[in-house]
């Protein structure tokens, strides 16, 4: 049962790859497959909530010999989130009309890669699934067919490939210093490793994930790619694929290298703050919707990094909560970016409120968690940063809102399909509903953070 | 042995990084491939033991070298093989669209095109380069089969 | 540079190359060899055909035309081997018969599920490599995509 969420999109992806994705029927089949996988992962989540984490070693080998697959709350939370975003993006694109025949299959294969990555308990297997989803992303960014976007997608592929190479070097280094590849084994061995190789290895892995996240000094690939692709692909990249970075830093930093994370906490705080300020300043000064949202994405991951940098139970809870909320925000905003209509306009406003952290939108709780974190730790500059960052995001989001929706319509734009509007509205509605009734989400992030060692359940 | 390997990794990585900075996209790909191979060598070196035989023939399990790194390297090679094929395909699309694989020429062509796009958008005319778009869309769909 | 000589040699070598590829899979259970290496060897044989006859003639061959389909089929076979044991409540990738259990022999050939998995890998690698060779060959000859 436990791998159903992985098996369904994998088989489905192969079958859909044979069909012509431009046909509506293929799109509907792909949506059905992804929905089945989404439901399977929710069922998994309920099972874990009732009976605790599940573990399985492939091939019936002993633990530490075979590849371990592990289902825990942290992994399942990110699986459900990523599959949900992918499902919404696929439905959105099918409603708008898919332009290339491979797009539905690519979404399914990316779902496979992401599910596998969040489920695996083996460092090298993590890399393999990571590459499956990245390869799907490389092809996806060239989707849309504009000749001048090809260069952006080429840069994306090359930069992220360097990130992958760094990551695999990091894994090899972990294997060298601990002699283990399974995460449980690494966790046991890491405290015995002397400081400098451990720090070096942790740094390499951190840089690899920062490239995926588009954190401040490694962000340069991000804006041209986000502005170049279609809204659905941009939503997938920022809502689903960027989760790899957050999950990776949480899993490798919080779970496997807690000692090194504690030592490097200040670096994370500095990089996070720089990301927030840089992203917000750039977003205010930019003119096009895509660019504003891209720089906003750079700024938002800064908050997640700050929460991880502060660390401890409250820090990890805040980071998970912020990651989930940020994915939903970005999905709603990118969907609403190029559409017209009152539903979309309302959805964009909700997304903007959520990014700025204004109740009743869900983003309020993300900002609140960080606020509390800063106040508890007596880090007043974190509180100030969250406040200033929130104010700046309020400015740029409503600048953007003004350009996009308060202008009278030109009249020559193509009418937006109603289904696409409804999907955008549904994501926004989820933001409000969870904002009004946030307890399940708060409980989920509490539970997910309890997976990380040093954090009592 | 460690020294030779680390020198080889360093040279491969350095040469790859140098090629990455070139304008010619084909050289960039060559750089990516070299860096990937540097990583593969690094994985091999992660479990290097002096004088131990490889896994087969299995005589005394204590003196065999670690087979796991070889399996890992093989996986990494397969992945980089697939990715370099993908990048070559992408370059081909770039070439079809711009008839050039030089980064500088591409960016100037893009600026020109962006300028044209803006002018046309201002005049509310039809989108430019319809044929080219279509060619790329077809190329992409066929290629990614 | 395609002369009658190279064409003859290419045609002559195709069958032995495939035989070697199959031998590498079969030998993999007693000696060095596996589906990946076999797939690469077989794809090299196809590359030789491309060099000797040009891509149009090469693509008329059945082993080339159905290669991409074979890759998808191979992926399904490999995934089935991986996931079917789960239907019987066993961990993913459990192989039957297990280590040390009795397997049906045919000469030195053993009928075990890892062999099936390897055949799947062979099809994937072969199909992918032939597809990549075809794509590059078409663009090299300046004819654009199909």
XYZ file of C-alpha atoms in Angstrom:
748
model
C 0.000 0.000 0.000
C 2.654 2.441 1.050
C 4.237 2.879 -2.363
C 0.988 3.259 -4.271
C 1.468 7.021 -4.440
C 4.794 6.350 -6.174
C 3.717 3.522 -8.473
C 0.578 5.186 -9.848
C 2.191 8.246 -11.492
C 5.144 6.166 -12.686
C 3.050 3.678 -14.652
C 0.618 6.422 -15.592
C 3.450 8.589 -16.904
C 4.637 5.840 -19.220
C 1.166 5.210 -20.588
C 0.443 8.910 -21.040
C 3.801 9.381 -22.796
C 2.457 7.138 -25.561
C -0.590 9.330 -26.086
C -0.829 12.774 -27.620
C -0.926 15.222 -24.724
C -2.519 17.975 -26.810
C -5.755 16.019 -26.890
C -8.134 16.853 -24.095
C -8.773 13.181 -23.392
C -5.095 12.530 -22.599
C -5.075 15.496 -20.279
C -8.081 14.124 -18.415
C -6.433 10.692 -18.096
C -3.317 12.344 -16.666
C -5.427 14.354 -14.223
C -7.184 11.167 -13.097
C -3.830 9.404 -12.559
C -2.428 12.310 -10.578
C -5.616 12.596 -8.521
C -5.394 8.884 -7.665
C -1.810 9.360 -6.530
C -2.821 12.423 -4.506
C -5.543 10.469 -2.741
C -3.151 7.560 -2.123
C -0.672 9.901 -0.469
C -3.406 11.369 1.734
C -4.411 7.832 2.761
C -0.753 7.169 3.572
C -0.686 10.303 5.668
C -3.723 9.174 7.685
C -2.156 5.734 8.189
C 1.032 7.311 9.507
C -0.890 9.627 11.763
C -2.584 6.611 13.317
C 0.210 4.044 13.416
C 3.457 6.032 13.252
C 6.190 6.052 10.615
C 6.500 3.084 8.279
C 9.688 1.665 6.898
C 10.455 -0.833 4.165
C 13.743 -2.133 2.824
C 13.683 -2.922 -0.881
C 14.197 -6.535 -1.865
C 13.724 -7.800 1.693
C 17.383 -7.087 2.538
C 18.534 -6.081 5.993
C 18.339 -2.430 6.951
C 21.572 -0.748 5.923
C 22.148 -3.167 3.036
C 19.131 -2.593 0.798
C 17.576 0.712 -0.161
C 15.363 1.973 2.649
C 12.014 3.573 1.913
C 10.579 5.506 4.792
C 7.223 7.146 5.257
C 7.092 9.791 7.952
C 5.008 12.890 8.489
C 7.600 15.295 7.115
C 7.882 13.383 3.850
C 4.164 12.821 3.471
C 3.349 16.468 4.190
C 5.614 17.564 1.342
C 4.318 14.786 -0.927
C 0.704 15.832 -0.457
C 1.624 19.486 -0.964
C 3.661 18.886 -4.134
C 1.150 16.498 -5.671
C -1.624 18.991 -4.924
C 0.240 21.807 -6.662
C 1.074 19.576 -9.636
C -2.557 18.471 -9.868
C -3.800 22.059 -9.858
C -1.199 23.118 -12.438
C -2.017 20.206 -14.737
C -5.750 20.873 -14.507
C -5.087 24.574 -15.142
C -2.996 23.839 -18.236
C -5.497 21.319 -19.601
C -8.253 23.905 -19.161
C -6.178 26.448 -21.102
C -5.212 23.943 -23.780
C -1.930 22.018 -23.683
C 0.548 23.083 -26.376
C 2.966 20.142 -26.591
C 2.273 16.460 -26.596
C 4.669 15.594 -23.754
C 3.442 18.020 -21.089
C 1.010 15.709 -19.189
C 3.576 12.890 -19.162
C 6.227 15.285 -17.864
C 3.984 16.383 -14.999
C 3.399 12.749 -14.058
C 7.098 11.914 -14.189
C 7.884 14.926 -12.057
C 5.248 13.695 -9.598
C 7.065 10.341 -9.589
C 10.402 11.962 -8.882
C 9.059 14.193 -6.120
C 7.090 11.398 -4.428
C 10.088 9.094 -4.509
C 12.355 11.783 -3.167
C 10.119 12.533 -0.206
C 9.681 8.820 0.532
C 13.212 7.547 0.301
C 15.349 6.847 3.331
C 18.543 6.491 1.346
C 20.844 9.374 0.451
C 21.878 8.121 -2.975
C 18.351 7.088 -3.893
C 17.380 10.645 -2.981
C 19.782 11.842 -5.680
C 18.292 9.474 -8.272
C 14.698 10.634 -7.686
C 15.948 14.205 -7.511
C 17.347 13.796 -11.025
C 14.105 12.260 -12.313
C 12.182 15.341 -11.273
C 14.906 17.728 -12.439
C 15.066 16.177 -15.912
C 11.303 16.582 -16.200
C 11.793 20.217 -15.163
C 14.515 20.810 -17.787
C 12.168 19.732 -20.541
C 9.254 21.598 -18.987
C 11.028 24.975 -18.932
C 11.517 24.836 -22.676
C 7.784 24.221 -22.955
C 5.881 27.133 -24.436
C 8.020 27.301 -27.529
C 9.124 30.947 -27.478
C 12.563 30.988 -29.131
C 13.888 33.558 -26.743
C 12.988 31.427 -23.733
C 15.228 28.629 -24.925
C 18.310 30.418 -23.646
C 16.717 30.825 -20.206
C 15.869 27.133 -20.095
C 19.397 26.253 -21.212
C 20.854 28.346 -18.384
C 18.386 26.722 -15.975
C 19.482 23.264 -17.067
C 23.206 24.011 -16.864
C 23.052 25.771 -13.481
C 20.869 23.106 -11.916
C 23.078 20.419 -13.380
C 26.019 21.968 -11.561
C 23.833 21.894 -8.443
C 23.152 18.181 -8.988
C 26.840 17.450 -9.490
C 27.632 19.285 -6.253
C 24.959 17.256 -4.511
C 26.301 13.933 -5.735
C 29.793 15.025 -4.672
C 28.298 15.774 -1.258
C 26.712 12.311 -1.115
C 30.020 10.693 -2.059
C 31.689 12.708 0.689
C 29.053 11.561 3.189
C 29.709 7.980 2.149
C 33.430 8.550 2.524
C 33.252 9.976 6.037
C 30.482 7.766 7.450
C 30.599 4.632 5.316
C 26.808 4.650 5.129
C 24.202 5.687 2.585
C 21.012 4.957 4.509
C 19.828 7.986 6.412
C 19.474 6.114 9.712
C 23.072 4.962 9.439
C 24.326 8.434 8.542
C 22.444 9.867 11.519
C 24.205 7.385 13.817
C 27.657 7.896 12.345
C 27.756 11.666 11.888
C 28.430 12.570 15.556
C 31.597 10.446 15.385
C 33.014 12.340 12.404
C 35.553 15.067 13.131
C 34.418 18.634 12.641
C 36.040 19.965 9.496
C 35.127 17.218 7.005
C 31.600 17.194 8.417
C 31.244 20.960 7.998
C 32.687 20.835 4.476
C 30.280 18.071 3.436
C 27.302 19.834 4.974
C 28.276 23.044 3.174
C 28.468 21.328 -0.217
C 25.017 19.795 0.274
C 23.617 23.117 1.507
C 24.950 24.950 -1.569
C 23.411 22.300 -3.832
C 19.975 22.809 -2.263
C 20.362 26.596 -2.259
C 20.827 26.516 -6.020
C 17.541 24.608 -6.348
C 15.786 27.023 -4.003
C 17.128 30.108 -5.766
C 18.545 31.589 -2.600
C 20.211 34.997 -2.779
C 23.747 34.414 -4.075
C 22.559 31.490 -6.201
C 19.428 33.105 -7.554
C 20.658 34.408 -10.912
C 19.019 31.671 -12.999
C 15.591 32.148 -11.470
C 14.021 35.372 -12.851
C 14.545 34.700 -16.590
C 13.181 31.167 -16.206
C 10.094 32.181 -14.216
C 9.263 35.038 -16.561
C 9.924 32.925 -19.638
C 7.677 29.940 -19.040
C 3.909 29.655 -18.951
C 2.091 30.389 -15.656
C 1.429 26.697 -15.042
C 5.108 25.784 -15.359
C 6.129 28.744 -13.179
C 3.631 27.537 -10.559
C 5.080 24.022 -10.776
C 8.643 25.290 -10.435
C 7.948 27.528 -7.442
C 5.169 25.501 -5.819
C 6.360 21.930 -6.279
C 9.981 21.789 -7.416
C 11.281 24.359 -4.917
C 9.984 22.052 -2.166
C 13.009 19.858 -2.938
C 15.238 22.597 -1.563
C 13.205 23.174 1.597
C 12.718 19.486 2.272
C 16.364 18.777 1.495
C 17.684 21.411 3.894
C 15.247 20.231 6.575
C 16.014 16.551 6.054
C 19.764 16.781 5.608
C 20.272 19.743 7.945
C 17.714 19.071 10.661
C 17.787 15.290 10.541
C 21.231 14.137 9.425
C 23.567 17.038 10.257
C 21.982 18.729 13.308
C 25.392 19.566 14.778
C 26.616 21.208 11.572
C 23.305 23.037 11.137
C 23.599 24.504 14.624
C 27.118 25.687 13.811
C 26.109 27.191 10.487
C 22.910 28.734 11.821
C 24.262 32.266 11.592
C 25.256 31.803 7.955
C 21.710 30.694 7.194
C 20.334 33.736 9.014
C 22.574 36.104 7.043
C 21.804 34.491 3.680
C 18.101 34.433 4.513
C 18.048 38.108 5.481
C 19.954 39.073 2.333
C 17.480 37.062 0.258
C 14.507 38.807 1.854
C 15.880 42.318 1.390
C 17.265 41.713 -2.080
C 14.131 39.942 -3.314
C 11.813 42.626 -1.961
C 13.864 45.542 -3.323
C 14.140 43.970 -6.756
C 10.443 43.063 -6.772
C 9.451 46.680 -6.004
C 11.615 48.032 -8.813
C 10.454 45.597 -11.515
C 7.840 46.319 -14.125
C 6.397 43.015 -15.313
C 4.199 40.657 -13.309
C 6.420 37.640 -13.935
C 9.537 39.417 -12.723
C 7.846 40.754 -9.577
C 6.674 37.259 -8.660
C 10.066 35.725 -9.459
C 11.925 38.147 -7.180
C 9.211 37.712 -4.585
C 9.934 33.958 -4.711
C 13.608 34.691 -3.961
C 12.542 36.824 -0.997
C 10.072 34.294 0.380
C 12.573 31.426 0.606
C 14.645 33.760 2.779
C 11.996 33.509 5.512
C 12.139 29.704 5.384
C 15.909 29.833 5.693
C 15.720 32.183 8.682
C 13.345 29.801 10.439
C 15.672 26.852 9.782
C 18.656 28.939 10.859
C 17.072 29.708 14.242
C 16.320 25.998 14.467
C 14.920 24.089 17.399
C 11.380 22.858 17.534
C 9.708 26.213 16.963
C 12.081 27.034 14.106
C 11.416 23.826 12.189
C 7.671 24.098 12.737
C 7.748 27.649 11.370
C 9.884 26.570 8.395
C 7.510 23.751 7.434
C 4.465 25.966 7.863
C 6.052 28.728 5.814
C 7.086 26.313 3.047
C 3.553 24.929 2.721
C 1.936 28.362 2.721
C 4.491 29.813 0.310
C 3.822 27.010 -2.200
C 0.087 27.685 -2.132
C 0.587 31.460 -2.396
C 2.857 31.190 -5.393
C 0.543 28.717 -7.116
C -2.445 31.052 -6.766
C -0.453 34.117 -7.874
C 1.167 32.537 -10.925
C -2.198 31.134 -12.042
C -3.857 34.529 -11.691
C -0.982 36.386 -13.354
C -2.143 36.386 -16.959
C -5.874 35.902 -16.648
C -8.818 38.267 -16.526
C -12.139 38.129 -14.705
C -13.499 38.868 -11.255
C -12.727 35.427 -9.834
C -9.109 35.731 -10.872
C -8.915 39.268 -9.586
C -10.208 38.153 -6.200
C -7.835 35.171 -6.206
C -4.894 37.446 -6.931
C -5.902 39.783 -4.119
C -6.098 36.849 -1.694
C -2.694 35.588 -2.831
C -1.260 39.079 -2.405
C -2.743 39.396 1.089
C -1.321 36.015 1.910
C 2.194 36.948 0.740
C 2.038 40.166 2.725
C 0.774 38.263 5.785
C -2.574 39.988 6.278
C -5.458 38.048 7.870
C -7.731 36.304 7.048
C -5.437 34.869 4.369
C -3.293 31.920 5.381
C -0.024 33.844 5.040
C -0.833 35.593 8.298
C -0.033 32.439 10.234
C 3.272 32.007 8.438
C 4.344 35.511 9.408
C 2.920 35.032 12.913
C 4.995 31.886 13.431
C 8.167 33.751 12.462
C 7.198 36.721 14.628
C 6.723 34.495 17.638
C 9.936 32.690 16.879
C 11.867 35.955 16.847
C 10.170 37.205 20.009
C 10.821 33.970 21.906
C 14.462 33.890 20.938
C 14.839 37.616 21.701
C 16.081 38.089 18.160
C 14.530 41.486 17.707
C 16.085 42.009 14.348
C 14.263 38.928 13.068
C 11.022 40.518 14.213
C 12.012 43.790 12.524
C 13.008 41.961 9.345
C 9.710 40.065 9.174
C 7.826 43.300 9.666
C 9.816 45.283 7.086
C 9.767 42.392 4.634
C 6.019 42.047 5.058
C 5.501 45.755 4.471
C 7.656 45.659 1.344
C 5.820 42.646 -0.028
C 2.560 44.497 0.636
C 3.859 47.375 -1.508
C 4.993 45.303 -4.462
C 2.015 42.971 -4.451
C -0.471 45.829 -4.598
C 1.594 47.785 -7.094
C 1.249 44.692 -9.221
C -2.438 44.330 -8.429
C -2.969 47.914 -9.523
C -1.333 47.342 -12.899
C -3.007 44.052 -13.542
C -6.585 44.418 -12.428
C -7.483 48.021 -11.768
C -6.620 49.035 -15.331
C -9.574 48.903 -17.705
C -9.351 45.793 -19.894
C -7.923 46.358 -23.353
C -10.732 44.410 -24.916
C -8.544 42.521 -27.376
C -7.356 39.885 -24.928
C -8.415 36.322 -25.415
C -11.252 35.348 -23.081
C -10.121 33.216 -20.159
C -11.583 29.711 -19.967
C -13.985 29.535 -17.054
C -12.463 26.283 -15.783
C -9.042 27.917 -15.460
C -10.635 30.769 -13.533
C -12.378 28.307 -11.248
C -9.160 26.386 -10.557
C -7.402 29.628 -9.680
C -10.339 30.522 -7.463
C -10.220 27.117 -5.778
C -6.556 27.526 -4.806
C -7.317 30.979 -3.423
C -10.342 29.628 -1.581
C -8.096 27.020 0.024
C -5.852 29.845 1.207
C -8.781 31.624 2.864
C -10.378 28.459 4.260
C -7.110 27.345 5.828
C -6.591 30.892 7.056
C -9.922 30.870 8.866
C -9.468 27.345 10.210
C -5.694 26.852 10.469
C -5.609 24.244 13.240
C -5.137 21.174 10.987
C -2.240 22.811 9.178
C -0.610 23.949 12.409
C -0.991 20.442 13.858
C 0.467 18.970 10.661
C 3.581 21.119 10.775
C 3.999 20.409 14.503
C 3.779 16.692 13.790
C 6.097 16.911 10.787
C 8.744 18.790 12.759
C 8.660 16.128 15.478
C 10.282 13.747 12.962
C 13.520 15.693 13.203
C 15.783 14.612 16.067
C 16.273 16.960 18.970
C 12.630 17.908 18.613
C 10.355 16.167 21.080
C 7.015 15.025 19.634
C 47.028 6.923 -5.649
C 44.839 9.356 -3.722
C 47.080 12.158 -4.950
C 46.752 11.108 -8.582
C 43.005 10.786 -8.289
C 42.555 14.112 -6.563
C 44.747 15.770 -9.208
C 42.645 14.155 -11.935
C 39.425 15.339 -10.269
C 40.857 18.839 -9.892
C 42.020 19.042 -13.509
C 38.727 17.704 -14.851
C 36.699 20.075 -12.702
C 38.903 23.032 -13.584
C 38.795 22.315 -17.304
C 35.021 21.860 -17.094
C 34.556 25.118 -15.198
C 36.735 26.919 -17.775
C 34.619 25.572 -20.630
C 31.418 26.558 -18.804
C 32.415 30.205 -19.139
C 32.685 30.035 -22.933
C 30.220 31.668 -25.283
C 29.840 28.640 -27.497
C 27.017 26.517 -26.066
C 28.593 23.285 -27.324
C 31.664 24.044 -25.241
C 29.402 24.714 -22.262
C 28.002 21.202 -22.663
C 31.488 19.770 -22.933
C 32.215 21.558 -19.658
C 29.137 20.047 -18.021
C 30.202 16.578 -19.163
C 33.723 17.087 -17.802
C 32.408 18.275 -14.428
C 30.097 15.276 -14.323
C 33.072 13.003 -14.894
C 34.997 14.765 -12.158
C 32.111 13.917 -9.831
C 32.184 10.293 -10.991
C 35.889 10.027 -10.226
C 35.235 11.618 -6.859
C 32.636 8.953 -6.064
C 35.129 6.251 -7.027
C 37.697 7.800 -4.738
C 35.232 7.825 -1.831
C 35.946 4.176 -1.076
C 39.407 3.733 -2.458
C 41.468 1.057 -0.783
C 44.998 0.193 -1.760
C 45.663 -3.066 -3.541
C 42.261 -4.665 -2.955
C 40.783 -6.694 -5.773
C 37.409 -5.732 -7.195
C 34.333 -7.702 -6.248
C 34.771 -10.508 -8.746
C 36.220 -13.139 -8.412
C 35.120 -13.326 -4.813
C 37.814 -15.099 -2.821
C 38.150 -13.447 0.533
C 35.441 -10.913 1.300
C 37.732 -8.898 3.562
C 40.200 -8.023 0.824
C 37.750 -7.030 -1.862
C 37.235 -3.379 -2.616
C 33.863 -1.743 -2.040
C 31.482 -2.524 -4.929
C 28.915 0.045 -3.823
C 30.834 3.047 -5.151
C 31.067 1.383 -8.542
C 27.315 0.912 -8.575
C 26.873 4.556 -7.563
C 29.261 5.716 -10.276
C 27.442 3.657 -12.868
C 24.155 5.285 -11.849
C 25.721 8.738 -11.996
C 27.190 7.982 -15.440
C 23.794 6.867 -16.733
C 22.144 10.017 -15.420
C 24.775 12.323 -16.895
C 24.500 10.429 -20.199
C 20.776 11.095 -20.300
C 21.147 14.717 -19.293
C 23.839 15.460 -21.860
C 21.645 13.975 -24.592
C 18.861 16.251 -23.363
C 21.127 19.317 -23.394
C 22.282 18.518 -26.928
C 18.620 18.378 -27.950
C 18.045 21.747 -26.322
C 21.005 23.238 -28.196
C 19.576 21.905 -31.409
C 16.330 23.734 -30.683
C 18.306 26.910 -29.973
C 20.084 26.448 -33.291
C 16.833 25.928 -35.172
C 15.387 29.068 -33.599
C 18.386 31.399 -33.970
C 20.751 29.674 -36.436
C 23.525 30.200 -33.914
C 24.820 28.577 -30.745
C 26.876 31.543 -29.581
C 25.708 33.063 -26.309
C 26.503 36.678 -27.273
C 24.797 36.467 -30.627
C 21.816 34.852 -28.938
C 21.406 37.599 -26.378
C 21.686 40.343 -28.992
C 19.178 38.483 -31.166
C 16.882 38.222 -28.169
C 17.109 41.931 -27.454
C 16.295 42.731 -31.052
C 13.398 40.361 -30.965
C 12.198 41.765 -27.642
C 12.356 45.256 -29.146
C 10.372 44.124 -32.160
C 7.872 42.400 -29.896
C 7.362 45.538 -27.845
C 6.869 47.722 -30.904
C 4.407 45.295 -32.330
C 2.588 44.914 -29.051
C 2.346 48.690 -28.844
C 0.846 48.809 -32.297
C -1.440 45.917 -31.290
C -0.433 43.852 -34.285
C -0.171 40.126 -34.800
C 2.585 38.294 -32.847
C 5.895 38.009 -34.668
C 7.634 34.954 -36.044
C 4.636 32.696 -36.159
C 6.428 30.226 -38.404
C 9.437 30.022 -36.199
C 7.321 29.428 -33.103
C 5.528 26.649 -34.837
C 8.765 25.048 -36.007
C 10.132 25.071 -32.480
C 6.928 23.691 -31.015
C 7.029 20.821 -33.487
C 10.725 20.259 -32.921
C 10.196 20.159 -29.201
C 7.318 17.754 -29.255
C 9.084 15.404 -31.625
C 12.336 15.561 -29.814
C 11.045 14.802 -26.374
C 9.284 11.629 -27.405
C 32.355 8.149 -46.420
C 30.082 5.276 -47.125
C 31.598 2.787 -49.539
C 30.396 -0.665 -50.542
C 33.046 -2.067 -48.217
C 31.799 -0.266 -45.102
C 28.230 -1.138 -45.965
C 29.113 -4.811 -46.255
C 31.028 -4.761 -42.990
C 28.195 -2.929 -41.213
C 25.645 -5.410 -42.473
C 27.855 -8.350 -41.539
C 28.536 -7.043 -38.037
C 24.954 -6.256 -37.037
C 23.955 -9.786 -36.121
C 27.134 -10.654 -34.194
C 26.816 -7.398 -32.254
C 23.309 -8.291 -31.151
C 24.484 -11.778 -30.262
C 27.207 -10.315 -28.081
C 24.661 -8.020 -26.459
C 22.403 -10.963 -25.603
C 25.416 -12.936 -24.403
C 26.335 -10.071 -22.074
C 22.877 -10.183 -20.492
C 22.914 -13.958 -20.119
C 26.473 -14.050 -18.837
C 25.591 -11.362 -16.300
C 24.317 -14.061 -13.950
C 27.595 -15.907 -13.732
C 30.170 -13.324 -14.772
C 30.532 -9.613 -15.522
C 27.746 -8.176 -17.642
C 24.273 -6.678 -17.327
C 21.397 -5.180 -19.265
C 22.894 -1.703 -19.351
C 26.137 -2.778 -21.007
C 24.185 -4.954 -23.426
C 21.934 -2.055 -24.374
C 24.908 0.195 -25.086
C 26.598 -2.520 -27.189
C 23.438 -3.082 -29.234
C 23.023 0.662 -29.732
C 26.610 0.850 -30.999
C 25.670 -1.725 -33.608
C 22.814 0.514 -34.708
C 25.148 3.518 -34.773
C 27.296 1.588 -37.242
C 24.266 1.199 -39.527
C 23.621 4.948 -39.331
C 27.225 5.624 -40.341
C 27.203 3.180 -43.223
C 23.750 3.683 -44.712
C 22.652 7.142 -43.578
C 19.726 7.837 -41.317
C 16.954 7.260 -43.823
C 17.937 3.697 -44.593
C 18.734 3.011 -40.952
C 15.347 4.240 -39.823
C 13.604 1.840 -42.163
C 14.996 -1.039 -40.107
C 12.503 -2.518 -37.687
C 14.963 -2.618 -34.775
C 15.330 1.140 -35.112
C 11.736 2.060 -35.750
C 10.350 0.255 -32.721
C 13.224 1.153 -30.375
C 11.465 4.072 -28.586
C 8.372 1.907 -28.080
C 10.665 -0.803 -26.755
C 12.097 1.653 -24.239
C 8.657 2.361 -22.788
C 7.838 -1.347 -22.789
C 11.121 -2.083 -21.027
C 10.378 0.532 -18.401
C 6.996 -1.072 -17.763
C 8.587 -4.534 -17.472
C 11.218 -3.280 -15.015
C 8.639 -1.415 -12.944
C 6.351 -4.463 -12.880
C 9.203 -6.586 -11.543
C 9.739 -3.925 -8.903
C 6.145 -3.343 -7.831
C 4.313 -6.666 -8.370
C 5.836 -8.263 -5.205
C 4.028 -5.557 -3.260
C 0.714 -7.075 -4.319
C 1.752 -10.193 -2.377
C 2.665 -8.179 0.679
C 6.421 -8.355 0.131
C 8.832 -5.395 -0.002
C 9.353 -3.649 -3.309
C 11.918 -5.299 -5.629
C 11.721 -8.691 -3.909
C 12.965 -11.283 -6.356
C 11.693 -14.798 -6.773
C 13.090 -17.328 -6.287
C 14.987 -15.872 -3.363
C 18.651 -16.263 -2.500
C 19.614 -19.923 -2.198
C 16.220 -21.204 -3.319
C 15.771 -23.593 -6.205
C 15.602 -21.964 -9.630
C 14.694 -23.564 -12.937
C 17.835 -24.031 -14.977
C 18.345 -24.155 -18.718
C 22.004 -24.953 -19.098
C 23.697 -22.267 -17.022
C 20.743 -19.963 -17.617
C 18.538 -19.426 -14.553
C 14.941 -18.325 -14.790
C 14.774 -15.675 -12.067
C 13.019 -12.301 -11.893
C 16.269 -10.269 -11.865
C 16.790 -11.515 -15.423
C 13.424 -10.044 -16.396
C 14.404 -6.770 -14.758
C 17.646 -6.744 -16.701
C 15.828 -7.328 -19.971
C 13.692 -4.302 -19.128
C 16.826 -2.256 -18.469
C 18.285 -3.453 -21.763
C 15.211 -2.288 -23.669
C 15.219 1.100 -21.934
C 18.895 1.763 -22.588
C 18.771 0.496 -26.147
C 15.638 2.461 -26.979
C 16.913 5.659 -25.416
C 20.344 5.427 -27.050
C 18.900 4.650 -30.493
C 16.430 7.513 -30.109
C 19.233 9.908 -29.199
C 21.401 8.692 -32.097
C 18.476 9.156 -34.469
C 17.722 12.679 -33.230
C 21.341 13.783 -33.570
C 21.750 12.079 -36.953
C 18.682 13.830 -38.349
C 19.816 17.234 -37.164
C 23.391 16.626 -38.367
C 22.248 15.914 -41.884
C 20.505 19.252 -41.829
C 17.022 17.929 -42.470
C 15.469 19.190 -39.311
C 13.177 17.200 -37.099
C 10.818 14.620 -38.496
